[in-house]
Amino acid sequence: MKSKTLKYISCFFGLIFVFVSLMTLVYAIPNSMLIERQENAMSIMSTEGNYPKYFFGTPAAQLDNYTDKLMLDKAIIDDETMNPLEAAMDIDGYASYWHGYQIFLRPLLTVFSYYQIRYIYMFVFFILLCITFSVMHKKAGLPTALAFLAAMLSLYIILIAVSMQFISVFIIMFIACLYLLNSSQKSDIFHITLTFMIIGMTTSFFDLLTAPLLTWGIPLLLCLFLKMQHSGKESWLEYVKTAFWCSVSWVSGYGLCWLSKWVISSVVLKENIMKEALDSILFRTMGDEEYSINRPETIKDNFEYLFKSQGNRIFIFWIAAIVILAILLFFFHKAESKRLLGHAWLFLPISLFPYVWYFVLSNHSGIHSWFTYRIQAITIFGIFLFFIYLIDWKKCKSFFFTCFGRGKKCNERIASKK
């Protein structure tokens, strides 16, 4: 136990050292190497507007150019008297976040234009999405891969792929899923929880509080499904323990990594970054005089952005999908469905965690509901996995193949008579 604790601690501080080192290295790049492309990118952002809606006419499908401009702005060091470490910790007066995206953005700006960087991000995003779908199909089955794809497609991913603001959590999520698909069945609880701590830390490093819960919920649901599918013989309590300790590890990694940034920045810059960050947390959770808290309204807004952003008629498709899965479960449930139900129910409370997030971070989730709604992909994936795990897909496949075969023979007989 002591040796495992030491491994957690050494891994945590090792990653913090890597994060600080990487940020220091990229801020050692002189402004002169990227200023021209950065200014051109800022001009493009100004032309496009802060929140362009290109295709679907809904705020749920708009780009966040306002934050992309902020990210580009922070790529330039205004105070060039700072050494690279100070610049990396200060981020031009925005020290409460790690701004890890700069380890790619600053080097890319030395070579590529903003349009080219968008293309690179889009290419990486869709390549990883396709690979994740393919590996999930192979390791977890086609229904699981389709459920994952349905959850992703519900988020207007065509826009996520070209947004520096949105893309980070999705790249982390894809990589985390790929790692778990290739290792979680063989790994013990220690290595799985260590993985979730690393996922949480990496999310804290790169993300600007967009939809960070995705890097917890989707990998956790997938991890549990793979374990249940692989053996299914463990007691429900073992799966609960796995879910609990993975969640604790992710939260610890995410929270402590963020706290470390405040501490390191305060020491390096000789400023009280801790106070600034804590004030921000209070604002995100409690609001202020200008932005009052309305928790039920926040949950309602986020729900509607995902399930009703194109009107009630689109919502019918989600209802239809659940009804179809329920019918398949009724006719083609697994032989041990009563015992397996004790495992499958765990997907449902995890599916509801986005609404806990909205309740706790009500101010942030209310103001930014037009992008925080995306963490409900956890809800979609979790509900689908509940049915997918309990359905006997071999029976289902055999039934439909038999029906198709009979229909084909019938058509052949009719054709021969003619």
Tab-separated table of C-alpha atoms in Angstrom:
chain	number	residue	atom	x	y	z
A	1	MET	CA	0.000	0.000	0.000
A	2	LYS	CA	2.817	2.379	0.916
A	3	SER	CA	4.681	1.692	-2.333
A	4	LYS	CA	1.507	2.340	-4.374
A	5	THR	CA	0.950	5.639	-2.580
A	6	LEU	CA	4.507	6.642	-3.390
A	7	LYS	CA	3.885	5.785	-7.051
A	8	TYR	CA	0.819	8.058	-7.092
A	9	ILE	CA	2.803	10.887	-5.503
A	10	SER	CA	5.848	10.448	-7.755
A	11	CYS	CA	3.622	10.291	-10.846
A	12	PHE	CA	1.776	13.443	-9.777
A	13	PHE	CA	4.886	15.529	-9.118
A	14	GLY	CA	6.608	14.070	-12.175
A	15	LEU	CA	3.761	15.286	-14.381
A	16	ILE	CA	3.759	18.708	-12.707
A	17	PHE	CA	7.474	18.975	-13.481
A	18	VAL	CA	6.802	17.985	-17.114
A	19	PHE	CA	3.985	20.570	-17.389
A	20	VAL	CA	6.136	23.387	-15.998
A	21	SER	CA	9.068	22.373	-18.211
A	22	LEU	CA	6.979	22.227	-21.382
A	23	MET	CA	5.371	25.606	-20.716
A	24	THR	CA	8.769	27.154	-19.980
A	25	LEU	CA	10.227	25.725	-23.203
A	26	VAL	CA	7.462	27.052	-25.450
A	27	TYR	CA	7.569	30.487	-23.840
A	28	ALA	CA	11.291	30.576	-24.572
A	29	ILE	CA	10.316	30.946	-28.242
A	30	PRO	CA	10.764	34.632	-29.136
A	31	ASN	CA	7.670	36.658	-30.015
A	32	SER	CA	9.310	37.620	-33.295
A	33	MET	CA	8.958	34.049	-34.582
A	34	LEU	CA	5.153	34.037	-34.326
A	35	ILE	CA	3.915	37.631	-34.034
A	36	GLU	CA	3.080	38.043	-37.749
A	37	ARG	CA	0.953	34.898	-37.927
A	38	GLN	CA	-0.622	35.676	-34.559
A	39	GLU	CA	-1.694	39.139	-35.725
A	40	ASN	CA	-3.097	37.658	-38.934
A	41	ALA	CA	-5.066	35.116	-36.886
A	42	MET	CA	-6.463	37.866	-34.656
A	43	SER	CA	-7.578	39.696	-37.794
A	44	ILE	CA	-9.384	36.572	-39.029
A	45	MET	CA	-11.145	36.223	-35.677
A	46	SER	CA	-12.304	39.835	-35.818
A	47	THR	CA	-13.683	39.340	-39.327
A	48	GLU	CA	-15.569	36.171	-38.392
A	49	GLY	CA	-17.010	37.667	-35.211
A	50	ASN	CA	-16.982	36.366	-31.639
A	51	TYR	CA	-19.672	33.708	-31.980
A	52	PRO	CA	-20.288	32.771	-35.645
A	53	LYS	CA	-23.067	30.291	-36.456
A	54	TYR	CA	-22.102	28.730	-39.767
A	55	PHE	CA	-24.505	25.863	-40.367
A	56	PHE	CA	-27.316	25.199	-37.924
A	57	GLY	CA	-28.526	28.587	-36.695
A	58	THR	CA	-28.406	27.679	-33.012
A	59	PRO	CA	-26.037	28.813	-30.232
A	60	ALA	CA	-25.431	25.096	-29.560
A	61	ALA	CA	-23.522	25.054	-32.852
A	62	GLN	CA	-21.578	28.286	-32.668
A	63	LEU	CA	-17.826	28.766	-32.495
A	64	ASP	CA	-16.247	30.465	-29.504
A	65	ASN	CA	-13.950	32.831	-31.379
A	66	TYR	CA	-13.976	35.128	-28.357
A	67	THR	CA	-11.985	32.567	-26.351
A	68	ASP	CA	-9.895	31.536	-29.353
A	69	LYS	CA	-8.814	35.186	-29.618
A	70	LEU	CA	-7.904	35.125	-25.932
A	71	MET	CA	-5.802	32.003	-26.517
A	72	LEU	CA	-4.034	33.664	-29.438
A	73	ASP	CA	-3.545	36.825	-27.399
A	74	LYS	CA	-1.892	34.857	-24.579
A	75	ALA	CA	0.542	33.346	-27.063
A	76	ILE	CA	2.386	36.672	-27.104
A	77	ILE	CA	4.449	37.864	-24.139
A	78	ASP	CA	3.669	41.538	-23.623
A	79	ASP	CA	6.274	41.972	-20.918
A	80	GLU	CA	9.452	40.705	-22.571
A	81	THR	CA	11.492	41.448	-19.454
A	82	MET	CA	10.054	38.243	-17.994
A	83	ASN	CA	12.114	35.107	-18.250
A	84	PRO	CA	10.427	32.048	-19.899
A	85	LEU	CA	9.403	30.513	-16.547
A	86	GLU	CA	7.754	33.732	-15.377
A	87	ALA	CA	6.025	34.165	-18.727
A	88	ALA	CA	4.779	30.568	-18.599
A	89	MET	CA	3.336	31.040	-15.131
A	90	ASP	CA	1.910	34.513	-15.751
A	91	ILE	CA	0.325	33.931	-19.178
A	92	ASP	CA	0.011	37.694	-19.614
A	93	GLY	CA	-1.990	38.184	-16.418
A	94	TYR	CA	-4.157	35.046	-16.717
A	95	ALA	CA	-2.273	32.879	-14.236
A	96	SER	CA	-5.188	30.921	-12.759
A	97	TYR	CA	-5.125	28.381	-15.640
A	98	TRP	CA	-2.263	26.260	-16.937
A	99	HIS	CA	-2.965	27.157	-20.600
A	100	GLY	CA	-1.368	23.902	-21.687
A	101	TYR	CA	-2.751	24.307	-25.210
A	102	GLN	CA	0.140	26.766	-25.734
A	103	ILE	CA	2.627	23.878	-25.958
A	104	PHE	CA	1.110	23.229	-29.413
A	105	LEU	CA	-0.211	26.665	-30.366
A	106	ARG	CA	3.018	28.679	-29.971
A	107	PRO	CA	5.222	26.249	-31.965
A	108	LEU	CA	2.543	25.878	-34.658
A	109	LEU	CA	2.294	29.665	-35.033
A	110	THR	CA	6.005	29.794	-35.913
A	111	VAL	CA	5.297	27.743	-39.061
A	112	PHE	CA	1.596	27.717	-39.959
A	113	SER	CA	-1.172	30.253	-40.522
A	114	TYR	CA	-4.327	30.160	-38.406
A	115	TYR	CA	-6.331	28.504	-41.206
A	116	GLN	CA	-3.649	25.824	-41.501
A	117	ILE	CA	-3.682	25.261	-37.735
A	118	ARG	CA	-7.453	24.832	-37.883
A	119	TYR	CA	-6.974	22.238	-40.614
A	120	ILE	CA	-4.360	20.370	-38.555
A	121	TYR	CA	-6.683	20.317	-35.534
A	122	MET	CA	-9.578	19.086	-37.691
A	123	PHE	CA	-7.414	16.355	-39.229
A	124	VAL	CA	-6.186	15.123	-35.835
A	125	PHE	CA	-9.708	15.260	-34.360
A	126	PHE	CA	-11.381	13.148	-37.046
A	127	ILE	CA	-8.496	10.698	-37.348
A	128	LEU	CA	-8.707	10.057	-33.579
A	129	LEU	CA	-12.508	9.804	-33.726
A	130	CYS	CA	-12.310	7.210	-36.514
A	131	ILE	CA	-9.585	5.225	-34.753
A	132	THR	CA	-11.526	5.275	-31.471
A	133	PHE	CA	-14.696	4.077	-33.233
A	134	SER	CA	-12.775	1.314	-35.031
A	135	VAL	CA	-10.972	0.043	-31.915
A	136	MET	CA	-14.183	0.277	-29.856
A	137	HIS	CA	-15.974	-1.776	-32.515
A	138	LYS	CA	-13.268	-4.437	-32.289
A	139	LYS	CA	-12.875	-4.510	-28.491
A	140	ALA	CA	-16.361	-3.651	-27.206
A	141	GLY	CA	-18.683	-4.499	-30.097
A	142	LEU	CA	-20.491	-2.583	-32.818
A	143	PRO	CA	-23.476	-1.488	-30.634
A	144	THR	CA	-21.077	0.155	-28.144
A	145	ALA	CA	-19.134	1.880	-30.917
A	146	LEU	CA	-22.383	3.147	-32.468
A	147	ALA	CA	-23.576	4.421	-29.069
A	148	PHE	CA	-20.304	6.312	-28.683
A	149	LEU	CA	-20.600	7.741	-32.191
A	150	ALA	CA	-24.212	8.803	-31.566
A	151	ALA	CA	-23.150	10.618	-28.389
A	152	MET	CA	-20.371	12.428	-30.266
A	153	LEU	CA	-22.498	13.348	-33.281
A	154	SER	CA	-25.102	14.928	-31.006
A	155	LEU	CA	-22.558	17.621	-30.046
A	156	TYR	CA	-22.118	19.310	-33.446
A	157	ILE	CA	-18.600	17.907	-33.668
A	158	ILE	CA	-18.044	19.451	-37.085
A	159	LEU	CA	-17.463	22.716	-35.179
A	160	ILE	CA	-15.502	21.221	-32.275
A	161	ALA	CA	-12.893	19.995	-34.748
A	162	VAL	CA	-11.917	23.536	-35.759
A	163	SER	CA	-12.181	25.221	-32.353
A	164	MET	CA	-9.069	25.600	-30.207
A	165	GLN	CA	-11.345	26.309	-27.246
A	166	PHE	CA	-13.405	23.110	-27.500
A	167	ILE	CA	-11.062	20.529	-28.959
A	168	SER	CA	-8.705	19.776	-26.043
A	169	VAL	CA	-11.080	17.719	-23.886
A	170	PHE	CA	-12.137	15.640	-26.886
A	171	ILE	CA	-8.571	14.804	-27.890
A	172	ILE	CA	-7.844	13.786	-24.271
A	173	MET	CA	-11.044	11.733	-24.150
A	174	PHE	CA	-10.254	9.893	-27.412
A	175	ILE	CA	-6.729	9.045	-26.263
A	176	ALA	CA	-7.994	7.936	-22.834
A	177	CYS	CA	-10.602	5.675	-24.453
A	178	LEU	CA	-8.011	4.149	-26.775
A	179	TYR	CA	-5.701	3.427	-23.855
A	180	LEU	CA	-8.489	1.825	-21.798
A	181	LEU	CA	-9.698	-0.232	-24.744
A	182	ASN	CA	-6.237	-1.748	-25.016
A	183	SER	CA	-5.449	-2.164	-21.325
A	184	SER	CA	-8.367	-1.907	-18.886
A	185	GLN	CA	-9.374	-5.575	-19.109
A	186	LYS	CA	-5.889	-6.619	-18.012
A	187	SER	CA	-5.126	-3.820	-15.546
A	188	ASP	CA	-5.705	-3.993	-11.807
A	189	ILE	CA	-7.477	-1.273	-9.850
A	190	PHE	CA	-4.196	0.491	-9.044
A	191	HIS	CA	-3.196	1.006	-12.672
A	192	ILE	CA	-6.730	2.013	-13.694
A	193	THR	CA	-7.016	4.620	-10.932
A	194	LEU	CA	-3.519	5.901	-11.751
A	195	THR	CA	-4.671	6.277	-15.352
A	196	PHE	CA	-7.681	8.338	-14.240
A	197	MET	CA	-5.468	10.575	-12.124
A	198	ILE	CA	-3.305	11.248	-15.190
A	199	ILE	CA	-6.416	11.916	-17.295
A	200	GLY	CA	-7.650	14.427	-14.700
A	201	MET	CA	-4.288	16.195	-14.544
A	202	THR	CA	-3.989	16.377	-18.319
A	203	THR	CA	-7.501	17.826	-18.557
A	204	SER	CA	-6.641	20.483	-15.978
A	205	PHE	CA	-3.457	21.318	-17.891
A	206	PHE	CA	-5.046	21.817	-21.315
A	207	ASP	CA	-8.648	22.869	-20.757
A	208	LEU	CA	-10.150	26.298	-20.017
A	209	LEU	CA	-13.197	24.855	-18.198
A	210	THR	CA	-15.231	23.930	-21.282
A	211	ALA	CA	-16.553	20.387	-20.791
A	212	PRO	CA	-13.891	18.721	-18.618
A	213	LEU	CA	-16.273	16.119	-17.167
A	214	LEU	CA	-16.232	14.347	-20.545
A	215	THR	CA	-12.716	13.066	-19.851
A	216	TRP	CA	-14.057	11.452	-16.673
A	217	GLY	CA	-17.480	10.153	-17.669
A	218	ILE	CA	-16.947	8.617	-21.110
A	219	PRO	CA	-13.725	6.737	-20.177
A	220	LEU	CA	-15.264	5.591	-16.870
A	221	LEU	CA	-18.404	4.213	-18.559
A	222	LEU	CA	-16.245	2.468	-21.143
A	223	CYS	CA	-13.890	1.065	-18.487
A	224	LEU	CA	-16.783	-0.411	-16.489
A	225	PHE	CA	-18.447	-1.824	-19.606
A	226	LEU	CA	-15.229	-3.539	-20.703
A	227	LYS	CA	-14.721	-5.067	-17.261
A	228	MET	CA	-18.310	-6.301	-17.121
A	229	GLN	CA	-18.119	-7.640	-20.656
A	230	HIS	CA	-14.782	-9.345	-20.062
A	231	SER	CA	-15.748	-11.268	-16.924
A	232	GLY	CA	-19.119	-10.221	-15.522
A	233	LYS	CA	-18.450	-12.486	-12.538
A	234	GLU	CA	-17.408	-9.855	-10.034
A	235	SER	CA	-19.957	-8.619	-7.526
A	236	TRP	CA	-21.715	-5.307	-8.123
A	237	LEU	CA	-19.793	-3.945	-5.139
A	238	GLU	CA	-16.489	-4.450	-6.968
A	239	TYR	CA	-17.721	-2.374	-9.897
A	240	VAL	CA	-18.962	0.307	-7.509
A	241	LYS	CA	-15.519	0.405	-5.897
A	242	THR	CA	-13.868	0.708	-9.304
A	243	ALA	CA	-16.178	3.589	-10.263
A	244	PHE	CA	-15.641	5.307	-6.906
A	245	TRP	CA	-11.835	5.115	-6.866
A	246	CYS	CA	-11.533	6.077	-10.544
A	247	SER	CA	-13.701	9.117	-9.809
A	248	VAL	CA	-11.674	10.054	-6.737
A	249	SER	CA	-8.480	9.714	-8.761
A	250	TRP	CA	-9.780	11.889	-11.605
A	251	VAL	CA	-11.070	14.592	-9.238
A	252	SER	CA	-7.822	14.525	-7.258
A	253	GLY	CA	-5.704	14.773	-10.387
A	254	TYR	CA	-7.841	17.547	-11.844
A	255	GLY	CA	-8.180	19.595	-8.659
A	256	LEU	CA	-4.674	19.204	-7.262
A	257	CYS	CA	-3.080	19.911	-10.635
A	258	TRP	CA	-5.046	23.156	-10.828
A	259	LEU	CA	-4.082	23.992	-7.234
A	260	SER	CA	-0.433	23.329	-8.079
A	261	LYS	CA	-0.581	25.941	-10.831
A	262	TRP	CA	-1.806	28.557	-8.358
A	263	VAL	CA	0.911	27.674	-5.855
A	264	ILE	CA	3.745	27.612	-8.406
A	265	SER	CA	2.544	30.858	-10.030
A	266	SER	CA	2.303	32.570	-6.648
A	267	VAL	CA	5.877	31.562	-5.788
A	268	VAL	CA	7.399	32.389	-9.189
A	269	LEU	CA	5.549	35.691	-9.697
A	270	LYS	CA	5.526	36.714	-6.025
A	271	GLU	CA	1.802	37.458	-6.296
A	272	ASN	CA	-1.254	36.060	-4.532
A	273	ILE	CA	-2.639	33.992	-7.412
A	274	MET	CA	-4.395	31.768	-4.865
A	275	LYS	CA	-6.780	34.560	-3.870
A	276	GLU	CA	-7.591	35.383	-7.494
A	277	ALA	CA	-8.302	31.719	-8.252
A	278	LEU	CA	-10.464	31.184	-5.156
A	279	ASP	CA	-12.483	34.296	-5.997
A	280	SER	CA	-13.038	32.843	-9.463
A	281	ILE	CA	-14.244	29.542	-7.963
A	282	LEU	CA	-16.725	31.362	-5.741
A	283	PHE	CA	-18.013	33.251	-8.770
A	284	ARG	CA	-18.365	30.060	-10.829
A	285	THR	CA	-20.311	28.307	-8.075
A	286	MET	CA	-22.183	31.109	-6.289
A	287	GLY	CA	-22.467	33.922	-8.849
A	288	ASP	CA	-22.552	37.616	-7.948
A	289	GLU	CA	-24.913	40.588	-8.101
A	290	GLU	CA	-24.754	40.754	-11.910
A	291	TYR	CA	-25.014	37.004	-12.537
A	292	SER	CA	-27.480	35.468	-10.099
A	293	ILE	CA	-27.792	31.721	-9.588
A	294	ASN	CA	-30.843	29.825	-10.866
A	295	ARG	CA	-29.924	26.152	-10.646
A	296	PRO	CA	-33.144	24.649	-12.110
A	297	GLU	CA	-32.965	27.081	-15.043
A	298	THR	CA	-29.298	26.184	-15.641
A	299	ILE	CA	-30.126	22.466	-15.807
A	300	LYS	CA	-33.090	23.169	-18.105
A	301	ASP	CA	-31.002	25.333	-20.474
A	302	ASN	CA	-28.254	22.727	-20.787
A	303	PHE	CA	-30.782	19.946	-21.334
A	304	GLU	CA	-32.539	21.856	-24.085
A	305	TYR	CA	-29.328	22.794	-25.880
A	306	LEU	CA	-28.536	19.105	-26.353
A	307	PHE	CA	-31.932	17.505	-26.819
A	308	LYS	CA	-34.042	20.348	-28.223
A	309	SER	CA	-31.670	22.768	-29.945
A	310	GLN	CA	-33.377	22.044	-33.278
A	311	GLY	CA	-36.877	21.725	-31.790
A	312	ASN	CA	-39.022	18.975	-30.298
A	313	ARG	CA	-39.088	16.974	-33.532
A	314	ILE	CA	-35.371	16.174	-33.215
A	315	PHE	CA	-35.979	15.082	-29.616
A	316	ILE	CA	-38.242	12.325	-30.991
A	317	PHE	CA	-35.180	10.556	-32.420
A	318	TRP	CA	-33.672	10.138	-28.951
A	319	ILE	CA	-36.956	8.815	-27.563
A	320	ALA	CA	-37.224	6.426	-30.526
A	321	ALA	CA	-33.681	5.122	-29.964
A	322	ILE	CA	-34.422	4.320	-26.302
A	323	VAL	CA	-37.766	2.685	-27.191
A	324	ILE	CA	-36.072	0.484	-29.809
A	325	LEU	CA	-33.388	-0.562	-27.303
A	326	ALA	CA	-36.067	-1.284	-24.686
A	327	ILE	CA	-37.971	-3.504	-27.173
A	328	LEU	CA	-34.784	-5.371	-28.077
A	329	LEU	CA	-34.071	-5.866	-24.372
A	330	PHE	CA	-37.572	-7.253	-23.790
A	331	PHE	CA	-37.266	-9.863	-26.548
A	332	PHE	CA	-33.517	-10.565	-26.553
A	333	HIS	CA	-32.283	-10.143	-22.991
A	334	LYS	CA	-29.366	-12.199	-21.763
A	335	ALA	CA	-30.082	-15.405	-19.893
A	336	GLU	CA	-28.678	-13.990	-16.647
A	337	SER	CA	-30.294	-10.575	-17.088
A	338	LYS	CA	-31.546	-10.414	-13.490
A	339	ARG	CA	-28.014	-10.866	-12.120
A	340	LEU	CA	-26.471	-8.633	-14.766
A	341	LEU	CA	-29.001	-5.908	-14.016
A	342	GLY	CA	-27.179	-5.470	-10.700
A	343	HIS	CA	-24.106	-4.484	-12.724
A	344	ALA	CA	-25.818	-2.457	-15.443
A	345	TRP	CA	-27.661	-0.103	-13.098
A	346	LEU	CA	-24.287	1.539	-12.312
A	347	PHE	CA	-24.315	3.168	-15.766
A	348	LEU	CA	-27.402	5.193	-14.840
A	349	PRO	CA	-26.143	7.255	-11.854
A	350	ILE	CA	-22.949	8.023	-13.799
A	351	SER	CA	-25.199	9.219	-16.635
A	352	LEU	CA	-26.805	11.730	-14.275
A	353	PHE	CA	-23.550	13.317	-13.111
A	354	PRO	CA	-23.657	16.093	-15.735
A	355	TYR	CA	-26.679	17.474	-13.876
A	356	VAL	CA	-24.743	17.370	-10.603
A	357	TRP	CA	-22.031	19.391	-12.386
A	358	TYR	CA	-24.628	21.927	-13.570
A	359	PHE	CA	-26.041	22.190	-10.058
A	360	VAL	CA	-22.652	22.763	-8.383
A	361	LEU	CA	-21.116	24.985	-11.092
A	362	SER	CA	-24.433	26.667	-11.775
A	363	ASN	CA	-23.048	30.108	-12.560
A	364	HIS	CA	-20.525	28.890	-15.122
A	365	SER	CA	-22.921	26.305	-16.592
A	366	GLY	CA	-25.660	28.918	-16.858
A	367	ILE	CA	-23.610	31.635	-18.566
A	368	HIS	CA	-21.907	29.139	-20.896
A	369	SER	CA	-24.732	26.617	-21.308
A	370	TRP	CA	-24.306	26.854	-25.099
A	371	PHE	CA	-21.127	24.787	-24.755
A	372	THR	CA	-21.309	23.173	-21.287
A	373	TYR	CA	-24.330	21.189	-22.543
A	374	ARG	CA	-21.835	18.879	-24.274
A	375	ILE	CA	-20.993	16.962	-21.097
A	376	GLN	CA	-24.426	15.341	-21.467
A	377	ALA	CA	-22.763	13.049	-24.009
A	378	ILE	CA	-22.068	11.087	-20.813
A	379	THR	CA	-25.839	10.827	-20.300
A	380	ILE	CA	-26.459	9.509	-23.812
A	381	PHE	CA	-23.579	7.027	-23.743
A	382	GLY	CA	-24.446	5.773	-20.241
A	383	ILE	CA	-28.137	5.167	-20.980
A	384	PHE	CA	-27.298	3.364	-24.221
A	385	LEU	CA	-24.697	1.180	-22.450
A	386	PHE	CA	-27.310	0.175	-19.869
A	387	PHE	CA	-29.402	-1.452	-22.606
A	388	ILE	CA	-26.476	-2.663	-24.718
A	389	TYR	CA	-24.974	-4.605	-21.810
A	390	LEU	CA	-28.230	-6.438	-21.037
A	391	ILE	CA	-29.210	-7.302	-24.625
A	392	ASP	CA	-28.077	-10.647	-26.037
A	393	TRP	CA	-26.802	-9.420	-29.387
A	394	LYS	CA	-26.103	-12.924	-30.658
A	395	LYS	CA	-29.776	-13.862	-30.252
A	396	CYS	CA	-30.790	-10.568	-31.815
A	397	LYS	CA	-28.454	-11.057	-34.779
A	398	SER	CA	-29.572	-14.661	-35.265
A	399	PHE	CA	-33.259	-13.659	-35.250
A	400	PHE	CA	-32.873	-10.931	-37.843
A	401	PHE	CA	-30.614	-13.051	-40.039
A	402	THR	CA	-33.212	-15.840	-39.906
A	403	CYS	CA	-35.999	-13.421	-40.819
A	404	PHE	CA	-33.913	-11.975	-43.645
A	405	GLY	CA	-33.048	-15.456	-44.893
A	406	ARG	CA	-36.712	-16.529	-44.962
A	407	GLY	CA	-37.670	-13.358	-46.787
A	408	LYS	CA	-34.949	-13.963	-49.348
A	409	LYS	CA	-36.103	-17.558	-49.964
A	410	CYS	CA	-39.688	-16.367	-50.331
A	411	ASN	CA	-38.637	-13.813	-52.951
A	412	GLU	CA	-36.686	-16.493	-54.814
A	413	ARG	CA	-39.782	-18.777	-54.925
A	414	ILE	CA	-41.977	-15.959	-56.255
A	415	ALA	CA	-39.383	-15.105	-58.897
A	416	SER	CA	-39.125	-18.778	-60.012
A	417	LYS	CA	-42.915	-19.057	-60.432
A	418	LYS	CA	-42.926	-16.022	-62.690
